[in-house]
PDB file of C-alpha atoms in Angstrom:
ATOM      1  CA  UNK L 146       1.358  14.149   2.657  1.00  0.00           C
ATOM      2  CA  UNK L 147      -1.814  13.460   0.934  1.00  0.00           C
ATOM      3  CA  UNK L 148      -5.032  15.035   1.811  1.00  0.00           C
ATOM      4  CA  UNK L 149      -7.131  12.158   2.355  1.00  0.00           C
ATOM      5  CA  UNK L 150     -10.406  14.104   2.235  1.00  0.00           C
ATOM      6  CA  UNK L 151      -9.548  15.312  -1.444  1.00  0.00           C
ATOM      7  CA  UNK L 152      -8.956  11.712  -2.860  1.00  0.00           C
ATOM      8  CA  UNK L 153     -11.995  10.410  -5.039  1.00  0.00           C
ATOM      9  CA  UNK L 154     -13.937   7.066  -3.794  1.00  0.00           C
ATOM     10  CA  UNK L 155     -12.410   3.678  -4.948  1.00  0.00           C
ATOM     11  CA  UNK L 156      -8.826   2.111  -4.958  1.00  0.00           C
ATOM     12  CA  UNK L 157      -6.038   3.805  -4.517  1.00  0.00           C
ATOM     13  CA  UNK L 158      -2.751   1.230  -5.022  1.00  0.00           C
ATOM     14  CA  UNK L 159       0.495   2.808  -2.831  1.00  0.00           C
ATOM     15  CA  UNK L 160       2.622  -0.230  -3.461  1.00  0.00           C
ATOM     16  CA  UNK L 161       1.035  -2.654  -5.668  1.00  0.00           C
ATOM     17  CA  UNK L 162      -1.050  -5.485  -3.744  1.00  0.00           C
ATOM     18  CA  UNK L 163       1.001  -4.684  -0.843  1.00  0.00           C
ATOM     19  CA  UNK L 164      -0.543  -1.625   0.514  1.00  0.00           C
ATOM     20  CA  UNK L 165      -3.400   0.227  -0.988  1.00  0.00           C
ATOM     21  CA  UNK L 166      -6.010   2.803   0.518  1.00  0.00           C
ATOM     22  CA  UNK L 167     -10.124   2.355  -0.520  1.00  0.00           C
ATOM     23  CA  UNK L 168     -11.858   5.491   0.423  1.00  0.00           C
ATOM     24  CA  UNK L 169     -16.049   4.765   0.811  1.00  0.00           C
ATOM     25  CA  UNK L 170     -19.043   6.525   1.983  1.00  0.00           C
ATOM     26  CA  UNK L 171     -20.569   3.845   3.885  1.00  0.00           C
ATOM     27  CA  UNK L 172     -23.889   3.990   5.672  1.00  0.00           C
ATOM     28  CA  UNK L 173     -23.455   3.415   9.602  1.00  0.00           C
ATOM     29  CA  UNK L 174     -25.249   0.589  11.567  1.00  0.00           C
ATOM     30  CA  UNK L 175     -26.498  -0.540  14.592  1.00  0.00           C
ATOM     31  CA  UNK L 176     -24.861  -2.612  17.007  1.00  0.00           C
ATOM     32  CA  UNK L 177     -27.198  -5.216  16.312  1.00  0.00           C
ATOM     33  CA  UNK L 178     -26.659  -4.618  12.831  1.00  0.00           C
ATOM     34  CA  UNK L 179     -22.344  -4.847  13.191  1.00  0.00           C
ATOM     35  CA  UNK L 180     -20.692  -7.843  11.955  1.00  0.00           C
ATOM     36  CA  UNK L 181     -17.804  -8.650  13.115  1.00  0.00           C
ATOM     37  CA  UNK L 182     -14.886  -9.441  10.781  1.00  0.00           C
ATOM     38  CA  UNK L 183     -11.320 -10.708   9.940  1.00  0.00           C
ATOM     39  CA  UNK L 184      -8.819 -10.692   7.369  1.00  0.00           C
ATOM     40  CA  UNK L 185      -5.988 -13.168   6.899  1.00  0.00           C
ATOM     41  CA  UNK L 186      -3.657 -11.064   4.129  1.00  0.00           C
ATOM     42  CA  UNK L 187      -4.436  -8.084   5.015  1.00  0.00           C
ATOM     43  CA  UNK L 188      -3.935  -5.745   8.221  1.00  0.00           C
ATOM     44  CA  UNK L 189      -7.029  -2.882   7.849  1.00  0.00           C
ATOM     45  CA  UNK L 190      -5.889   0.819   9.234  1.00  0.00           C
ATOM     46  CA  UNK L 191      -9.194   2.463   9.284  1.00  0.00           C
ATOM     47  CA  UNK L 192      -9.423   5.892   9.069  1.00  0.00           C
ATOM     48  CA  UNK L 193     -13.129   7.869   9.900  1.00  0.00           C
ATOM     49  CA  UNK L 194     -12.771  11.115   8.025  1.00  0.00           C
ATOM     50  CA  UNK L 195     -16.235  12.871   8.706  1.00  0.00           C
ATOM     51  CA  UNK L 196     -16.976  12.250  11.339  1.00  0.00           C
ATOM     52  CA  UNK L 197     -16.017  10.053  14.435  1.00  0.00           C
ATOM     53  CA  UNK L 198     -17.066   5.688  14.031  1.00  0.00           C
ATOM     54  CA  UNK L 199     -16.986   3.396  16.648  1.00  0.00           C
ATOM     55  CA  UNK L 200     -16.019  -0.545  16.150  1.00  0.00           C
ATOM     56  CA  UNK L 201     -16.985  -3.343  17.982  1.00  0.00           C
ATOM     57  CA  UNK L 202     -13.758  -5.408  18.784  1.00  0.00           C
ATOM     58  CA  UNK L 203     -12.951  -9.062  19.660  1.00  0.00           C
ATOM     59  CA  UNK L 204      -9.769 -11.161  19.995  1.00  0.00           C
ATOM     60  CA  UNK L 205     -10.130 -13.761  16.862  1.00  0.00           C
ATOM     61  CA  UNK L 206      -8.922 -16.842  18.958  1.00  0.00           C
ATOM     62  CA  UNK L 207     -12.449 -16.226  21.053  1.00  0.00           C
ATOM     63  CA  UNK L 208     -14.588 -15.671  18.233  1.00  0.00           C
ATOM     64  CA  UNK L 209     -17.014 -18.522  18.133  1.00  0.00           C
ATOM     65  CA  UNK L 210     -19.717 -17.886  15.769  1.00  0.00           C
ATOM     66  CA  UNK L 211     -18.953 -18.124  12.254  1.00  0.00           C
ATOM     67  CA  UNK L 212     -21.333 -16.232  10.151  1.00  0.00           C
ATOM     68  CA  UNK L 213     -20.634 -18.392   6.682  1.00  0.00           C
ATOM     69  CA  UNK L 214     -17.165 -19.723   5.535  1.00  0.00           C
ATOM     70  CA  UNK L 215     -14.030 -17.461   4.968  1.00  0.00           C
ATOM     71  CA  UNK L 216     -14.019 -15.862   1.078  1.00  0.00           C
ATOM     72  CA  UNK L 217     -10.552 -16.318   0.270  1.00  0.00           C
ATOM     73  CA  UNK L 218     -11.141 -13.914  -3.154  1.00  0.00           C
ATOM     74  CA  UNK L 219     -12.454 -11.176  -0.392  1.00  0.00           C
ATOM     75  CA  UNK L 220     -10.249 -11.920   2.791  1.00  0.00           C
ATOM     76  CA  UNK L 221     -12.795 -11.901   5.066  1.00  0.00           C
ATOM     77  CA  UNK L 222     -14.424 -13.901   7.366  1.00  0.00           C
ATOM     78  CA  UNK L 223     -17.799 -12.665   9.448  1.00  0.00           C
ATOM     79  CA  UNK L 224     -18.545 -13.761  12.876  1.00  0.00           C
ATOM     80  CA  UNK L 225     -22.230 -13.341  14.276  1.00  0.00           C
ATOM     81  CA  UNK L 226     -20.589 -13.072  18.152  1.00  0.00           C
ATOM     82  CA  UNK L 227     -22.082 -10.152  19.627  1.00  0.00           C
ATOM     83  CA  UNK L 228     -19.928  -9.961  22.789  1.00  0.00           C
ATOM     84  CA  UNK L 229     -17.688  -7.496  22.049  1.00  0.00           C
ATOM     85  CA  UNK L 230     -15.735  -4.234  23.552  1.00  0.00           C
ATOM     86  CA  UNK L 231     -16.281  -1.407  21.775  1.00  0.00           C
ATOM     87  CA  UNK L 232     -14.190   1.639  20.482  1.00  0.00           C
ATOM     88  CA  UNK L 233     -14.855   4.667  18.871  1.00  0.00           C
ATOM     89  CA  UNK L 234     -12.727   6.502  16.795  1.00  0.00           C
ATOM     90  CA  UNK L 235     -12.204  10.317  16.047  1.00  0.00           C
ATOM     91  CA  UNK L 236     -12.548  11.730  12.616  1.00  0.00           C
ATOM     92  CA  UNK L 237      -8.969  12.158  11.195  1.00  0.00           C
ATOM     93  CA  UNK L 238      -7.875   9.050  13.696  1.00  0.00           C
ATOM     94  CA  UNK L 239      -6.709   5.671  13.166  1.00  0.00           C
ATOM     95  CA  UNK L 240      -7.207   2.339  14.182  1.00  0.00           C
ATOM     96  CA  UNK L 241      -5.353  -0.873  13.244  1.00  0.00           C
ATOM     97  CA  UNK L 242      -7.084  -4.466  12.785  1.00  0.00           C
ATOM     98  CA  UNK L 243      -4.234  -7.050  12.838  1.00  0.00           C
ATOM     99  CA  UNK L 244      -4.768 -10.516  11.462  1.00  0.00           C
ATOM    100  CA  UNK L 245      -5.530 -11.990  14.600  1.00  0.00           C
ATOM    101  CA  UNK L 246      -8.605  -9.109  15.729  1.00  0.00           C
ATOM    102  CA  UNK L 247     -11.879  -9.713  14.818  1.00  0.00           C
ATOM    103  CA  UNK L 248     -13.715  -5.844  14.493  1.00  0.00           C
ATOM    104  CA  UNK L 249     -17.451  -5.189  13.246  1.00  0.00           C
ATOM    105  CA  UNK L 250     -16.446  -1.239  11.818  1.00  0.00           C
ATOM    106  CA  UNK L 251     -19.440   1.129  11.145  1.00  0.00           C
ATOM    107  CA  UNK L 252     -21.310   1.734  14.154  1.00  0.00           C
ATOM    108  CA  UNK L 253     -23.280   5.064  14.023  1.00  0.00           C
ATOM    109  CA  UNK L 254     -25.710   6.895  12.867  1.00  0.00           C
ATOM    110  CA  UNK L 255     -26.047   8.521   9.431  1.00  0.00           C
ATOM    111  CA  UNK L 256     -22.914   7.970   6.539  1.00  0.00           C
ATOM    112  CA  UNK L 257     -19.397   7.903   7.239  1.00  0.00           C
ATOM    113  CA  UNK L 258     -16.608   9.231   4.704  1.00  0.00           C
ATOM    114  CA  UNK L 259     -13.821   6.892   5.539  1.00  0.00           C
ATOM    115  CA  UNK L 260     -10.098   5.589   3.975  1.00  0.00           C
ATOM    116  CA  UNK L 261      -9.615   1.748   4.950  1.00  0.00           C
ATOM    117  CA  UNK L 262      -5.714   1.200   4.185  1.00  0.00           C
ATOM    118  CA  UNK L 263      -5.254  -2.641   3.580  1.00  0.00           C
ATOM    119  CA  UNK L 264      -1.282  -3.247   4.427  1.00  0.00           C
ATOM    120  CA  UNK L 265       0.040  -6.728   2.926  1.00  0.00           C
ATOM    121  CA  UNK L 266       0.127  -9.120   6.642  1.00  0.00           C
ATOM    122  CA  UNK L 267       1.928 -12.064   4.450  1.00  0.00           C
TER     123      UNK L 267
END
């Protein structure tokens, strides 16, 4: 029931570890300038609330490009594969990155007001 638009920026813990919303005002990118990137804890539900975002997305078994070694303090792995589908996403929609979908978030133009709900995947 909350309003997500009315919630300040930062960290917002539901349940502990286990589930916990981070609202940002993040600048958008390129497609060139997309990452891709996975999570191994955490499932992301992404949320555009300003305005619509697309994502670039890619199974993780066929990502073949690591872009550094996986930061186990940060979850999160980048890939430099640029062979991707993309998907954009409605302000006031969701999307859901499981564990095993790699997705470079942030593609636009301009900033993005967004809520990225991290939901515990072990």
């Amino acid at each position: 029931n909350t309003d997500l638009n009315s919630l300040e920026s930062g960290k917002h813990l539901i349940d502990g570890d286990n589930l916990f919303v981070n609202i940002v005002d993040s600048k958008m990118k390129t497609p060139e300038e997309a990452r891709l990137e996975v999570h191994d804890r955490y499932i992301d539900i992404q949320v555009p609330l300003s305005k619509a975002e697309s994502f670039g997305v890619k199974p993780r078994s066929a990502c073949t490009e690591p872009d550094g070694e996986f930061n186990a303090e940060k979850d999160i792995l980048f890939y430099k594969d640029k062979d991707w589908e993309t998907v954009t996403v409605e302000a006031g929609k969701a999307v859901t990155f499981d564990t095993d979908t790699a997705h470079a978030p942030l593609i636009g133009e301009g900033t993005v007001h967004k809520a990225i709900f991290k939901v515990k995947a072990v």
